[in-house]
CSV table of C-alpha atoms in Angstrom, one decimal:
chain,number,residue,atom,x,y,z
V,217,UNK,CA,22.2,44.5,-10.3
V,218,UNK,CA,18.9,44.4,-12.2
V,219,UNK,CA,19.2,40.6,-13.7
V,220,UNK,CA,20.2,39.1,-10.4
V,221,UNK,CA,17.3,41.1,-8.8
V,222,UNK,CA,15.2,39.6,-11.3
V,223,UNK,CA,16.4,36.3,-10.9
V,224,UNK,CA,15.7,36.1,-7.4
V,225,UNK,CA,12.2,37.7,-7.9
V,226,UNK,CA,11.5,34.7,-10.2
V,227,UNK,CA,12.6,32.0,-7.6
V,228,UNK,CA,10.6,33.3,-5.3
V,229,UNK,CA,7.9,33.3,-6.9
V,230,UNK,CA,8.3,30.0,-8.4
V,231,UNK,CA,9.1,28.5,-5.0
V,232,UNK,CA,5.3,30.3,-4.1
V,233,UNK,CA,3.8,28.8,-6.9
V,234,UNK,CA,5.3,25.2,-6.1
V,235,UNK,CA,4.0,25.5,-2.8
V,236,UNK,CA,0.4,27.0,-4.0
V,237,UNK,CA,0.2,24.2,-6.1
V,238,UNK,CA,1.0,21.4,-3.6
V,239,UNK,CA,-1.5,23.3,-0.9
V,240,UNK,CA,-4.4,22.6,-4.1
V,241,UNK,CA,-3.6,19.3,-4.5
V,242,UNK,CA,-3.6,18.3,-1.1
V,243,UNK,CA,-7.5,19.7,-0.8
V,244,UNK,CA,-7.3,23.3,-0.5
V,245,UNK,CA,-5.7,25.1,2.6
V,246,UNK,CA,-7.9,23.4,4.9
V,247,UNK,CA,-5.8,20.7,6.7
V,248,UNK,CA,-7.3,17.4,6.8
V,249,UNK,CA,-5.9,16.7,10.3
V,250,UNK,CA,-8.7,19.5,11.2
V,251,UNK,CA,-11.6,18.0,9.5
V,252,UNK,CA,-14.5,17.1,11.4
V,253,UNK,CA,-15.0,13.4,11.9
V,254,UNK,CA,-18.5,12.0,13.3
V,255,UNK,CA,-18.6,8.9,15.6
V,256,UNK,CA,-21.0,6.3,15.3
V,257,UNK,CA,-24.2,8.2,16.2
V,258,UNK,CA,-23.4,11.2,14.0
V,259,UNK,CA,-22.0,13.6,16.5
V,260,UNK,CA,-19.0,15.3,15.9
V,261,UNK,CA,-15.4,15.1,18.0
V,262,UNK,CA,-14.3,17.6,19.6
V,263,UNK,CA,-11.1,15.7,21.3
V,264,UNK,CA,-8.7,15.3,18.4
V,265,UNK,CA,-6.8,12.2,20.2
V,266,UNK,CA,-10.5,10.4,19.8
V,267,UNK,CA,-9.8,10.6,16.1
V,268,UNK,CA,-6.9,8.0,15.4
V,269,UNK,CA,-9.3,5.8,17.4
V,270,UNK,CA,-12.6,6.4,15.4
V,271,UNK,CA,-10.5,5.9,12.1
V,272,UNK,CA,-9.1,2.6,13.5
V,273,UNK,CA,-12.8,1.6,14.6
V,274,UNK,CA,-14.4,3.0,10.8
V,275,UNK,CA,-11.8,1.1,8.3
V,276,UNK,CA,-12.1,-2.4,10.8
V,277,UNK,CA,-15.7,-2.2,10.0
V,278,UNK,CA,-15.2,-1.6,6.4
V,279,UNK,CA,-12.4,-3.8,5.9
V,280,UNK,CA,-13.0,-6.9,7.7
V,281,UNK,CA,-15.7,-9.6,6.5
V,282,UNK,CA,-16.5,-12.4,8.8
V,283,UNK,CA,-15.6,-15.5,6.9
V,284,UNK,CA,-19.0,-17.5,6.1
V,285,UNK,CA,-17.6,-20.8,5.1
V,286,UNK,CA,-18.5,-23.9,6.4
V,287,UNK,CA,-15.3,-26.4,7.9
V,288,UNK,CA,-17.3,-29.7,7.4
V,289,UNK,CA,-17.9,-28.6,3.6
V,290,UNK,CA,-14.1,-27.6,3.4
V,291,UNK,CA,-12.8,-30.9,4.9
V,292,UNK,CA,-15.6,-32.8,1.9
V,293,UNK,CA,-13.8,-31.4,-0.7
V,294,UNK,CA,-12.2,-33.7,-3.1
V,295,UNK,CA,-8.3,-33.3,-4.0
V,296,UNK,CA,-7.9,-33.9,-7.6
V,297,UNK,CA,-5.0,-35.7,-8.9
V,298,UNK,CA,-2.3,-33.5,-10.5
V,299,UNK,CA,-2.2,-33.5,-14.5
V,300,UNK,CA,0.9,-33.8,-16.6
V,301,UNK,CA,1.2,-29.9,-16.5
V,302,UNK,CA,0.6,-29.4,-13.3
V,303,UNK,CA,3.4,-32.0,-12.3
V,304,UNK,CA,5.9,-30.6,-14.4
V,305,UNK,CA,5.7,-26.7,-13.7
V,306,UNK,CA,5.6,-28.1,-9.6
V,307,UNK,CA,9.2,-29.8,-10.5
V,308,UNK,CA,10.5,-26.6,-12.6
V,309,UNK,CA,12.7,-24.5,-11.2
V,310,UNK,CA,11.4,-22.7,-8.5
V,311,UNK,CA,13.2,-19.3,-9.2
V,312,UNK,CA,11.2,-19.0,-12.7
V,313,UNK,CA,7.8,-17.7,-10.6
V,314,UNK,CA,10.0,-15.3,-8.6
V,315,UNK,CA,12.3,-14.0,-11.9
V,316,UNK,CA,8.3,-13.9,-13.6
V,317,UNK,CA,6.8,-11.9,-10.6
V,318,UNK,CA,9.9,-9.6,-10.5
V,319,UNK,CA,10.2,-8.6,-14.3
V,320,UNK,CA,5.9,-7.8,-14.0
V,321,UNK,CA,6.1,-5.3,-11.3
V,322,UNK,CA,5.7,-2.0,-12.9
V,323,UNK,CA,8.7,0.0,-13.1
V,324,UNK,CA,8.5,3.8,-11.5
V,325,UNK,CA,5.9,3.3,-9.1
V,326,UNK,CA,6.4,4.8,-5.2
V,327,UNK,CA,8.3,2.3,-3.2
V,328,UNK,CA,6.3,0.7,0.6
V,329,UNK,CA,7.1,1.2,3.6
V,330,UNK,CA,10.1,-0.9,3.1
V,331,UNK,CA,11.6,1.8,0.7
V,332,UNK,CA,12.3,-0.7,-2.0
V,333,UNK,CA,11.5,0.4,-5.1
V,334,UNK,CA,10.4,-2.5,-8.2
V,335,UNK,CA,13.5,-0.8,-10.3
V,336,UNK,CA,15.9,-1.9,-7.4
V,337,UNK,CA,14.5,-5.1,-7.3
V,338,UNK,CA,14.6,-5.6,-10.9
V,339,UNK,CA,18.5,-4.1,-11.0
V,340,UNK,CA,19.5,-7.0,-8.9
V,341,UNK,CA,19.3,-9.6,-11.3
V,342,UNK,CA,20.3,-12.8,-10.2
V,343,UNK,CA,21.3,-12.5,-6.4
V,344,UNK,CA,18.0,-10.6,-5.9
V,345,UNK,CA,15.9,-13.5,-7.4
V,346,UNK,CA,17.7,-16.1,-5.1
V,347,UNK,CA,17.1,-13.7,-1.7
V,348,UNK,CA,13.4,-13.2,-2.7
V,349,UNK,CA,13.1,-16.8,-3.1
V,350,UNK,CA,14.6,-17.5,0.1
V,351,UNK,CA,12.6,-15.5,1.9
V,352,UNK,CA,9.1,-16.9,0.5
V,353,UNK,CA,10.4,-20.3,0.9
V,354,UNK,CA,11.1,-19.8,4.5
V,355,UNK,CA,7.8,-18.1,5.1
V,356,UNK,CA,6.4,-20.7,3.5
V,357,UNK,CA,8.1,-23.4,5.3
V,358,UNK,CA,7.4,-22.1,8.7
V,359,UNK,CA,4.2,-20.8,7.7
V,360,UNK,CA,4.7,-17.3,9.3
V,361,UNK,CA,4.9,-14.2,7.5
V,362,UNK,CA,6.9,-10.8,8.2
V,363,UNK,CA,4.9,-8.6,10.1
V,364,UNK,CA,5.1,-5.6,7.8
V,365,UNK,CA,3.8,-7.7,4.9
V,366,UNK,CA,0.3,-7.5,6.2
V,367,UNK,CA,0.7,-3.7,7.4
V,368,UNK,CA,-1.1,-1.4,5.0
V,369,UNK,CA,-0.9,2.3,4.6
V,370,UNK,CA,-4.3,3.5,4.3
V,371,UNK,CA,-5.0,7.5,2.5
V,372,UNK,CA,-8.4,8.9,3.2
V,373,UNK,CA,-9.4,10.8,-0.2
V,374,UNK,CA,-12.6,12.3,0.0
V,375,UNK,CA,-14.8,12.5,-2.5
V,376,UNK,CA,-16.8,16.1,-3.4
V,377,UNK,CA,-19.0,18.2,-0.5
V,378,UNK,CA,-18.4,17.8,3.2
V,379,UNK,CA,-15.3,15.9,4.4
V,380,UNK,CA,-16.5,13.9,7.4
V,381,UNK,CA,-16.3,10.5,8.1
């Protein structure tokens, strides 16, 4: 009849304006994958598979800084002996930091690549504390660290006008 006509007149059009909305606030209904890109000199791609490369290439420039410190100055440097404080929060117990750490994390944030969220790791208690610190102590023990830990996710947002690299 007339109400369930209604009815599904309204879903539909709420299900259009969901997706309207998410289409804005991704940019508009131009698809970033489409945006021009420029390479070094300022012409633009035209072979889309050049792109992944050019983005690799533009956020290694931006992100990596050439370390500028001198090893003979390092190796000079004095090691101060430990005060009382320091002595005693090195022989605490060693899950404090990690329980710390754990109860900062902000609570309903998006989760990494990992999928684990800071509310599951703070629903753990106990158990979870005592696997985190297992982990770090191994990584720090064998000095190598999980591969994914040093993988980062990187969004481009673009500020106002043309959106080229």
């Amino acid at each position: 009849g007339i109400p369930d006509q209604k009815a599904l007149a309204f879903v539909q059009w709420n299900s259009h304006r969901d997706a309207l909305s998410l289409d804005i606030r991704r940019g508009g209904s131009e698809r970033i994958e489409n945006m021009p890109i420029k390479d070094r000199n300022g012409s633009l791609f035209l072979n889309s598979s050049d792109r992944p490369e050019r983005w690799r290439e533009y956020f290694s420039e931006l992100l990596y800084v050439p370390s500028t410190a001198d090893q003979h100055l390092i190796d000079e440097i004095q090691v101060k002996t430990l005060t009382k404080e320091d002595v005693e929060r090195q022989n605490a117990n060693p899950t404090v930091e990690v329980r710390r750490a754990v109860k900062q994390i902000k609570s309903r944030k998006a989760s990494g690549s990992d999928e684990v969220t800071a509310d599951i790791l703070k629903a753990g208690g106990e158990p979870v504390i005592l696997w985190l610190f297992e982990i770090f102590t191994d990584v720090w023990k064998n000095e190598e660290m999980v591969e994914d830990w040093s993988l980062a996710l990187l969004i481009r947002l673009y500020k106002k006008g043309k959106k080229q690299l």
